[in-house]
Coordinates of C-alpha atoms and ligand atoms in Angstrom, one line a residue:
M1180 CA -165.7 -94.1 60.3
G1181 CA -165.7 -96.0 56.8
R1182 CA -168.5 -95.2 54.5
G1183 CA -168.7 -91.6 55.7
H1184 CA -167.5 -88.1 54.5
A1185 CA -164.0 -87.3 54.3
V1186 CA -163.0 -83.6 53.6
V1187 CA -159.6 -83.0 51.8
L1188 CA -158.2 -79.4 52.4
G1189 CA -156.1 -78.4 48.9
A1190 CA -156.2 -80.1 45.8
S1191 CA -152.6 -80.2 44.5
M1192 CA -150.8 -83.6 44.4
G1193 CA -151.0 -84.4 47.9
G1194 CA -154.8 -83.6 48.1
L1195 CA -155.6 -85.4 45.1
L1196 CA -153.4 -88.8 46.2
A1197 CA -155.3 -88.3 49.6
A1198 CA -158.5 -88.1 48.1
R1199 CA -157.8 -91.6 45.7
A1200 CA -156.6 -93.2 49.3
L1201 CA -159.8 -92.4 51.0
S1202 CA -162.2 -93.1 48.3
E1203 CA -161.5 -96.9 48.6
T1204 CA -162.9 -96.2 52.3
F1205 CA -165.6 -93.3 52.2
D1206 CA -169.1 -92.8 50.5
R1207 CA -168.2 -89.3 50.1
V1208 CA -164.8 -87.3 49.5
T1209 CA -164.9 -83.4 49.1
L1210 CA -161.7 -81.5 48.3
L1211 CA -162.1 -77.5 48.8
E1212 CA -159.4 -75.8 46.7
R1213 CA -158.7 -72.0 46.8
D1214 CA -157.6 -72.1 43.1
E1215 CA -160.2 -72.1 40.3
L1216 CA -159.1 -75.4 38.4
P1217 CA -158.2 -75.1 35.0
A1218 CA -159.9 -77.8 32.6
E1219 CA -156.4 -77.8 30.7
P1220 CA -152.9 -78.2 32.0
R1221 CA -152.2 -75.0 33.0
D1222 CA -149.8 -73.4 35.8
R1223 CA -152.1 -72.3 38.5
R1224 CA -151.8 -69.6 41.3
G1225 CA -151.5 -72.2 44.4
V1226 CA -148.9 -74.4 43.2
P1227 CA -146.3 -71.5 41.8
Q1228 CA -143.3 -74.6 42.0
G1229 CA -145.4 -76.2 39.1
R1230 CA -143.3 -73.7 36.4
H1231 CA -140.0 -75.4 37.4
V1232 CA -138.4 -78.7 36.8
H1233 CA -140.7 -81.3 38.5
V1234 CA -139.2 -84.8 38.3
L1235 CA -141.5 -87.9 39.1
L1236 CA -139.0 -90.6 40.6
P1237 CA -139.5 -94.1 39.6
R1238 CA -141.3 -95.3 42.5
G1239 CA -143.8 -92.1 42.5
S1240 CA -144.8 -93.4 39.0
Q1241 CA -144.9 -97.2 39.8
I1242 CA -147.4 -95.9 43.0
L1243 CA -149.3 -93.2 40.8
G1244 CA -149.5 -96.3 38.1
S1245 CA -151.0 -98.8 40.7
F1246 CA -153.4 -95.8 41.8
F1247 CA -154.4 -95.0 38.4
P1248 CA -154.0 -97.9 35.8
G1249 CA -153.1 -96.7 32.5
L1250 CA -151.8 -93.3 33.8
A1251 CA -148.6 -93.5 31.6
D1252 CA -150.5 -94.4 28.4
E1253 CA -152.5 -91.2 29.1
L1254 CA -149.5 -89.0 29.8
G1255 CA -147.8 -90.5 26.6
A1256 CA -150.9 -89.8 24.5
L1257 CA -150.2 -86.0 25.6
G1258 CA -146.7 -86.1 24.3
V1259 CA -145.2 -87.0 27.6
P1260 CA -141.9 -88.5 27.4
R1261 CA -141.1 -91.7 28.9
T1262 CA -137.6 -92.5 28.9
Q1263 CA -134.9 -94.9 30.7
L1264 CA -133.8 -93.7 33.2
A1265 CA -130.0 -95.0 33.4
R1266 CA -129.7 -94.7 29.5
Q1267 CA -131.2 -91.5 28.4
I1268 CA -130.8 -89.2 31.5
R1269 CA -127.6 -87.8 32.3
F1270 CA -126.5 -87.5 35.7
V1271 CA -123.4 -85.6 37.0
V1272 CA -123.1 -86.0 41.0
S1273 CA -120.5 -84.8 43.0
G1274 CA -118.7 -83.8 39.8
H1275 CA -118.8 -87.1 38.0
R1276 CA -121.0 -88.1 35.1
L1277 CA -122.3 -91.8 35.9
A1278 CA -121.8 -94.7 34.1
R1279 CA -124.6 -96.1 31.9
G1280 CA -125.3 -99.6 30.9
H1281 CA -128.9 -101.0 31.8
P1282 CA -131.8 -99.6 30.7
G1283 CA -132.4 -98.7 34.1
P1284 CA -136.1 -97.9 35.8
V1285 CA -138.7 -95.7 33.5
M1286 CA -138.9 -92.4 34.1
L1287 CA -142.1 -90.3 33.1
Q1288 CA -141.3 -86.9 32.2
P1289 CA -144.4 -84.7 32.1
T1290 CA -144.5 -80.9 33.4
R1291 CA -146.3 -80.4 36.7
P1292 CA -149.7 -78.6 35.3
T1293 CA -149.7 -81.8 32.9
L1294 CA -149.2 -84.5 35.3
E1295 CA -151.7 -82.9 38.0
H1296 CA -154.0 -82.5 35.0
V1297 CA -154.1 -85.9 34.4
V1298 CA -154.4 -87.4 38.0
R1299 CA -157.1 -84.5 38.6
R1300 CA -159.5 -85.8 36.2
R1301 CA -158.9 -89.5 37.3
V1302 CA -159.8 -88.5 40.8
A1303 CA -162.5 -86.3 39.7
A1304 CA -164.2 -89.5 38.0
L1305 CA -164.0 -91.6 41.3
P1306 CA -167.4 -92.1 42.6
G1307 CA -168.5 -90.0 45.6
V1308 CA -165.5 -87.3 44.8
E1309 CA -166.8 -83.9 44.3
F1310 CA -164.6 -80.6 44.3
V1311 CA -165.3 -77.3 45.8
Q1312 CA -163.2 -74.4 43.8
G1313 CA -162.7 -71.1 44.5
C1314 CA -162.8 -71.2 48.2
D1315 CA -160.6 -70.0 51.0
V1316 CA -160.6 -72.5 54.1
T1317 CA -160.6 -70.5 56.8
G1318 CA -160.5 -72.8 60.1
L1319 CA -161.3 -76.4 61.4
T1320 CA -164.7 -77.1 63.6
A1321 CA -164.0 -79.4 66.8
T1322 CA -165.6 -80.5 69.5
A1323 CA -163.7 -81.9 72.7
G1324 CA -160.9 -84.1 71.3
R1325 CA -162.0 -84.3 67.7
I1326 CA -161.9 -82.6 64.6
T1327 CA -165.3 -82.6 63.2
G1328 CA -165.1 -80.3 59.9
A1329 CA -163.7 -77.2 58.4
R1330 CA -164.8 -73.6 57.5
F1331 CA -164.5 -72.1 54.3
A1332 CA -165.4 -69.1 52.5
R1333 CA -166.5 -68.7 48.8
R1334 CA -164.0 -66.0 47.3
A1335 CA -166.3 -64.9 44.1
D1336 CA -169.1 -64.5 46.3
G1337 CA -167.6 -62.9 48.9
G1338 CA -170.3 -64.5 50.9
P1339 CA -170.6 -65.6 54.4
E1340 CA -168.2 -68.3 56.1
E1341 CA -169.7 -71.7 55.5
T1342 CA -168.8 -75.2 57.6
V1343 CA -168.5 -78.9 55.9
G1344 CA -169.1 -81.4 58.7
A1345 CA -166.3 -84.6 58.1
D1346 CA -165.5 -87.7 59.8
L1347 CA -162.1 -87.2 58.5
V1348 CA -160.3 -83.9 57.1
I1349 CA -156.9 -84.0 55.5
D1350 CA -155.2 -81.0 55.6
A1351 CA -153.3 -81.2 52.1
L1352 CA -152.7 -77.1 52.4
G1353 CA -148.7 -77.3 51.6
R1354 CA -146.0 -76.6 53.7
S1355 CA -147.7 -73.2 54.8
G1356 CA -150.7 -75.1 55.8
R1357 CA -152.7 -73.3 58.5
S1358 CA -153.3 -76.6 60.6
L1359 CA -150.5 -75.5 63.1
D1360 CA -152.1 -72.6 64.3
W1361 CA -155.5 -73.8 64.2
L1362 CA -154.5 -76.6 66.5
S1363 CA -152.9 -74.6 68.8
Q1364 CA -155.9 -72.4 68.9
L1365 CA -157.7 -75.3 70.5
G1366 CA -155.0 -75.9 72.9
Y1367 CA -152.8 -78.4 71.3
A1368 CA -148.8 -77.8 71.0
R1369 CA -146.9 -77.5 68.0
P1370 CA -145.2 -80.1 66.5
P1371 CA -141.3 -80.5 67.0
E1372 CA -139.8 -79.0 63.5
E1373 CA -136.4 -79.9 61.8
R1374 CA -135.2 -77.3 59.3
I1375 CA -132.0 -77.1 57.0
Q1376 CA -131.5 -73.8 55.8
V1377 CA -131.0 -74.5 51.9
G1378 CA -131.7 -70.8 50.3
I1379 CA -132.8 -72.1 47.3
R1380 CA -133.3 -69.8 44.0
Y1381 CA -134.9 -71.5 41.0
V1382 CA -134.9 -70.2 37.4
S1383 CA -136.8 -71.5 34.8
C1384 CA -137.8 -71.4 31.3
F1385 CA -139.0 -73.3 28.1
M1386 CA -136.8 -73.9 25.3
R1387 CA -137.4 -76.1 21.9
T1388 CA -133.7 -77.4 20.8
P1389 CA -133.0 -78.0 17.2
P1390 CA -134.5 -81.5 16.2
D1391 CA -133.1 -84.3 17.6
A1392 CA -129.7 -82.2 18.7
L1393 CA -129.9 -84.4 21.8
A1394 CA -131.2 -87.8 20.8
P1395 CA -131.5 -90.3 22.4
E1396 CA -130.7 -88.3 25.6
Q1397 CA -133.6 -87.1 27.2
G1398 CA -132.8 -85.0 30.0
I1399 CA -129.5 -83.9 32.4
L1400 CA -129.2 -83.2 36.2
V1401 CA -126.3 -81.6 37.2
G1402 CA -126.1 -81.7 40.8
P1403 CA -124.2 -78.7 43.0
V1404 CA -120.7 -79.6 44.4
P1405 CA -118.6 -78.1 47.4
G1406 CA -117.7 -74.5 46.0
R1407 CA -120.1 -74.4 43.7
P1408 CA -123.5 -74.8 45.4
S1409 CA -125.8 -74.7 42.3
G1410 CA -127.2 -77.1 39.5
M1411 CA -129.0 -77.6 36.5
A1412 CA -131.5 -79.6 35.0
F1413 CA -132.7 -79.4 31.1
M1414 CA -135.6 -82.0 30.5
A1415 CA -137.5 -83.2 27.7
C1416 CA -141.0 -82.7 28.2
E1417 CA -144.6 -82.8 26.4
G1418 CA -145.3 -80.7 23.5
D1419 CA -141.8 -81.0 22.2
R1420 CA -140.1 -78.7 24.7
W1421 CA -137.2 -78.7 27.2
L1422 CA -137.6 -77.3 30.4
L1423 CA -134.3 -75.4 32.0
T1424 CA -134.0 -75.0 35.6
V1425 CA -131.0 -73.7 37.4
A1426 CA -131.1 -74.1 41.2
G1427 CA -128.7 -71.9 43.2
M1428 CA -128.3 -73.0 46.8
A1429 CA -126.8 -70.8 50.1
G1430 CA -128.1 -67.7 48.4
T1431 CA -126.4 -68.3 45.1
Q1432 CA -128.5 -66.5 42.6
P1433 CA -128.9 -67.7 39.0
P1434 CA -129.8 -64.6 36.6
T1435 CA -132.8 -63.9 35.3
D1436 CA -131.8 -62.8 32.0
V1437 CA -131.7 -65.9 29.7
D1438 CA -128.3 -65.0 28.1
A1439 CA -127.1 -64.2 31.7
L1440 CA -128.4 -67.7 32.9
I1441 CA -126.9 -69.9 29.5
A1442 CA -123.5 -67.9 30.5
F1443 CA -123.9 -68.7 34.6
I1444 CA -124.4 -72.7 33.6
Q1445 CA -121.6 -72.7 31.4
K1446 CA -119.0 -74.1 33.5
M1447 CA -121.0 -76.7 35.3
T1448 CA -122.6 -78.2 32.1
P1449 CA -121.1 -80.6 29.4
P1450 CA -120.3 -79.0 26.6
D1451 CA -122.4 -80.8 24.1
F1452 CA -125.5 -79.9 26.5
H1453 CA -124.6 -76.1 27.0
E1454 CA -124.2 -75.9 23.0
V1455 CA -127.5 -77.0 22.4
I1456 CA -128.8 -74.8 25.2
A1457 CA -127.3 -71.9 24.0
K1458 CA -128.7 -72.3 20.7
S1459 CA -132.3 -73.3 21.4
E1460 CA -135.4 -71.3 20.6
R1461 CA -136.3 -69.6 23.9
L1462 CA -140.2 -70.1 24.4
S1463 CA -140.7 -68.3 27.7
D1464 CA -139.2 -65.7 29.6
P1465 CA -137.6 -67.1 33.1
V1466 CA -139.6 -67.3 36.1
V1467 CA -138.1 -67.5 39.5
H1468 CA -139.2 -69.8 43.1
T1469 CA -137.5 -69.1 46.3
F1470 CA -137.4 -72.0 48.7
P1471 CA -135.7 -71.2 52.2
A1472 CA -135.3 -74.5 54.0
S1473 CA -136.2 -78.1 54.0
L1474 CA -139.0 -78.3 56.9
R1475 CA -139.8 -81.4 58.7
R1476 CA -142.7 -81.2 61.3
R1477 CA -142.6 -84.6 63.6
Y1478 CA -146.6 -84.6 64.1
E1479 CA -145.8 -88.5 65.2
K1480 CA -144.0 -87.1 68.5
L1481 CA -146.7 -84.9 69.9
R1482 CA -148.5 -86.7 73.0
A1483 CA -151.8 -85.0 72.6
Y1484 CA -153.6 -84.9 69.4
P1485 CA -157.1 -85.1 68.3
E1486 CA -158.9 -87.4 65.9
G1487 CA -160.4 -86.4 63.0
L1488 CA -157.4 -84.7 61.3
L1489 CA -154.3 -85.6 59.3
V1490 CA -151.8 -83.3 58.1
F1491 CA -150.3 -84.5 55.0
A1492 CA -147.9 -84.2 52.1
D1493 CA -145.6 -81.2 52.2
G1494 CA -147.5 -80.1 55.3
L1495 CA -145.7 -82.8 57.2
C1496 CA -142.5 -82.5 55.0
S1497 CA -141.1 -80.5 52.4
F1498 CA -138.1 -81.1 51.2
N1499 CA -135.2 -79.2 49.4
P1500 CA -136.7 -79.6 45.9
I1501 CA -133.4 -80.5 43.9
Y1502 CA -133.8 -84.0 45.0
G1503 CA -136.9 -84.3 43.0
Q1504 CA -138.8 -86.1 46.4
G1505 CA -142.0 -84.2 47.3
M1506 CA -144.5 -86.1 45.2
T1507 CA -143.0 -89.3 45.4
V1508 CA -143.1 -89.3 49.2
A1509 CA -146.7 -87.9 48.9
S1510 CA -147.5 -90.8 46.9
L1511 CA -146.0 -93.1 49.7
Q1512 CA -148.1 -91.3 52.4
A1513 CA -151.2 -92.0 50.3
E1514 CA -150.4 -95.6 50.4
A1515 CA -149.7 -95.5 54.1
L1516 CA -153.1 -93.7 54.7
R1517 CA -154.9 -96.4 52.6
T1518 CA -153.1 -99.1 54.9
C1519 CA -154.2 -97.2 58.0
L1520 CA -157.5 -96.8 56.9
E1521 CA -158.3 -100.5 55.8
A1522 CA -157.2 -101.2 59.7
G1523 CA -160.2 -99.3 60.7
E1524 CA -160.4 -95.8 62.9
H1525 CA -158.9 -96.8 66.1
N1526 CA -155.9 -94.6 66.8
L1527 CA -155.9 -93.3 63.0
A1528 CA -154.0 -90.1 63.9
R1529 CA -151.0 -92.0 65.7
R1530 CA -150.5 -95.0 63.5
F1531 CA -151.0 -92.5 60.1
Y1532 CA -147.9 -90.4 61.5
K1533 CA -146.1 -93.3 62.3
A1534 CA -146.5 -94.6 59.2
A1535 CA -145.7 -91.7 57.4
A1536 CA -142.8 -91.1 59.2
K1537 CA -141.3 -94.3 58.0
A1538 CA -141.8 -93.3 54.5
I1539 CA -140.3 -89.7 55.1
D1540 CA -137.0 -91.1 57.1
P1541 CA -135.1 -92.4 54.0
A1542 CA -136.0 -89.4 51.7
W1543 CA -135.2 -86.7 54.6
Q1544 CA -131.8 -88.6 55.5
L1545 CA -130.9 -88.7 51.3
S1546 CA -131.7 -85.0 51.3
A1547 CA -130.2 -83.6 54.6
A1548 CA -126.9 -85.5 53.9
G1549 CA -126.9 -84.3 50.1
D1550 CA -127.4 -80.8 51.4
L1551 CA -124.8 -81.3 54.4
A1552 CA -122.2 -82.4 52.1
L1553 CA -122.0 -78.9 50.7
P1554 CA -119.7 -76.8 53.3
E1555 CA -122.0 -73.7 51.9
I1556 CA -125.1 -75.1 53.8
K1557 CA -125.1 -74.8 57.8
G1558 CA -126.1 -77.4 60.2
P1559 CA -125.2 -80.0 62.6
R1560 CA -122.6 -83.0 60.9
P1561 CA -122.3 -85.5 63.2
L1562 CA -119.7 -88.3 62.5
A1563 CA -122.1 -90.3 60.8
T1564 CA -123.3 -87.9 58.6
R1565 CA -119.5 -87.2 57.7
L1566 CA -118.4 -90.7 57.3
I1567 CA -121.9 -91.1 55.1
N1568 CA -121.1 -88.1 52.9
R1569 CA -117.3 -89.6 52.3
Y1570 CA -118.6 -93.0 51.3
V1571 CA -121.2 -91.4 48.8
A1572 CA -118.6 -89.3 47.3
R1573 CA -116.5 -92.4 46.7
L1574 CA -119.7 -94.0 45.2
H1575 CA -120.4 -91.1 42.8
R1576 CA -116.5 -91.3 41.8
V1577 CA -116.8 -95.2 41.4
G1578 CA -120.2 -94.8 39.6
A1579 CA -118.5 -92.9 36.9
T1580 CA -116.9 -96.3 35.5
D1581 CA -118.8 -99.0 37.3
I1582 CA -122.5 -99.7 35.8
A1583 CA -123.0 -101.6 39.0
V1584 CA -122.3 -99.1 41.6
A1585 CA -124.3 -96.5 39.2
D1586 CA -127.2 -98.7 39.2
A1587 CA -127.4 -99.1 42.9
F1588 CA -127.5 -95.2 43.3
W1589 CA -130.1 -94.9 40.9
R1590 CA -132.4 -97.5 42.3
V1591 CA -131.6 -96.0 45.9
T1592 CA -132.5 -92.4 44.7
G1593 CA -135.6 -93.5 42.4
Y1594 CA -136.7 -95.0 45.8
L1595 CA -136.8 -98.5 44.2
D1596 CA -134.6 -100.0 46.7
P1597 CA -134.2 -98.8 50.5
T1598 CA -131.0 -96.6 51.0
P1599 CA -128.9 -99.4 53.2
A1600 CA -128.6 -101.1 49.8
L1601 CA -126.0 -98.7 48.9
L1602 CA -124.2 -100.3 51.6
R1603 CA -124.5 -103.6 50.6
P1604 CA -121.2 -105.9 50.1
R1605 CA -121.7 -106.2 46.4
V1606 CA -121.9 -102.6 46.0
A1607 CA -119.3 -101.5 49.1
L1608 CA -116.8 -103.9 48.1
R1609 CA -116.9 -102.2 44.6
V1610 CA -116.6 -98.7 46.2
F1611 CA -113.6 -99.5 48.2
R1612 CA -111.5 -101.3 45.8
N1613 CA -112.2 -99.3 42.7
S1614 CA -111.9 -96.0 44.7
K1615 CA -108.1 -97.1 45.9
V1616 CA -107.2 -97.0 42.3
T1617 CA -108.7 -94.1 41.2
Ligands
FAD1057 C1 -139.3 -75.4 43.4 C2 -140.1 -77.0 43.7 C3 -139.6 -77.8 42.7 C4 -140.2 -78.8 43.2 N1 -139.7 -80.0 42.3 C5 -140.1 -81.1 42.6 C6 -139.6 -82.4 42.0 O1 -138.8 -82.5 41.0 N2 -140.3 -83.4 42.2 C7 -141.3 -83.9 43.1 O2 -141.6 -85.0 43.3 N3 -141.7 -82.6 43.9 C8 -140.9 -81.4 43.8 N4 -141.6 -80.5 44.4 C9 -142.6 -80.5 45.3 C10 -143.8 -80.9 45.0 O3 -144.3 -79.6 44.3 C11 -144.7 -81.0 46.5 O4 -144.5 -82.2 47.1 C12 -146.2 -81.4 45.7 O5 -146.9 -80.5 44.9 C13 -147.1 -81.9 47.1 O6 -147.5 -80.9 48.1 P1 -148.8 -80.5 48.5 O7 -149.7 -80.9 47.4 O8 -148.7 -81.1 49.9 O9 -148.6 -78.8 48.4 P2 -149.2 -77.9 47.5 O10 -148.4 -78.4 46.3 O11 -148.1 -76.5 48.0 O12 -150.7 -77.7 47.4 C14 -151.4 -76.9 48.1 C15 -152.9 -76.6 47.6 O13 -153.4 -76.2 48.6 C16 -154.0 -74.8 48.2 N5 -154.4 -74.0 49.2 C17 -153.7 -73.2 50.1 N6 -154.1 -72.8 51.0 C18 -155.4 -72.7 50.6 C19 -156.3 -72.5 51.6 N7 -156.4 -71.3 52.5 N8 -158.1 -72.9 51.1 C20 -158.1 -73.7 50.0 N9 -156.7 -74.0 49.2 C21 -155.8 -73.8 49.7 C22 -153.2 -74.1 47.1 O14 -153.9 -74.0 46.1 C23 -152.9 -75.8 46.6 O15 -153.7 -76.6 45.3 C24 -141.1 -79.2 44.3 C25 -141.4 -78.0 45.3 C26 -140.8 -76.8 44.9 C27 -141.0 -75.5 45.6

């Protein structure tokens, strides 16, 4: 298969990362995208979530940096803050403000349009990569047991449907990607799904704080707690702006009037931050995004599946966004794709879905456990989930005063360490010993 033609459906972060991985194996990579892609960092219709806080976790930053050397400097040149996670971002989890000490991992804080713009520019510069914009992907082409390409229509022309042949097609059309339907039209079963109804509503607006009002801090993240299924983030970003995002869960509806929004977050936000937010200049009207459920599609469990098609990124799993995992997990999938392609074509779909599931598992477990710690979220809570949630609540409490425990938490949520690192004796002993005396 190598050195042929790969076609990527969708040119958002998932599609761009897939294209980067494919470019190492294929002579030609073509991305088909419905939107006209802006020449400047700008919101676009196909990525409405891009108007809200988009945290790039430290592991995601590392992988992007390895795929695109110099990316952090490019973002820095556009004014994107580069922060020391454990020193400059305030975390309030389970109602506790985590202790700070070591600088912790570095985090980049671009807005989503700026990150996508810079990554797209780098992908476009790769040899053999071509973007076809303003086209609706309408289906797949297939022969027995194999997907052979895609069908699309150019929107502006209103012209006839066209086809493009491919040795490999990647569906990066996002969570509502149509491969599910197209595959069932070809006679394949739908993959089993897991779903957690989180009923999220995000409301966001840009602000400008008085100069250095919060320095050296560069942001705050306040998580939900039982009895108050809502949270907030206020993050510095490029253009000397801050982005306020307020999240309501389980049907909680943050208001869309700025004054009402600021009043809504008063109780959950530390007073020093709230005071600054209240007197910040308002740069944009609030925008809303709703997200009904975390959704995982288990393609790795299907018995019959055609060669020549891989579903990627949010099409495989889209997480409750408050944990900021989507782009990092997409970058882990891109690494997995590269490794699978290096080993050749044989059984590619089976190998990729297995590797992708391994990358998704810890993220899904972390977000599911976090969601199910809230009584307002419906879902099964087996004993293991209840025990883990009690342990994590203790860990947050101890992490308010114990830097080593807080550090372990940051490293796991930033994907720098595997989840079991939270249970290592060095951490667990501190959690149990210290939580007894508090
Ligand atoms: C509210 C919200 C907040 C989030 N916050 C974070 C965060 O803090 N950190 C993080 O890492 N992740 C976050 N995410 C997740 C992140 O946005 C996604 O994981 C990431 O964009 C990768 O998704 P994707 O590329 O698979 O799909 P998408 O981003 O949904 O992109 C799909 C692409 O396909 C195109 N397309 C769709 N249909 C067609 C068609 N028929 N023909 C041609 N093109 C088509 C679209 O125009 C779009 O470009 C958040 C998500 C939401 C909803």
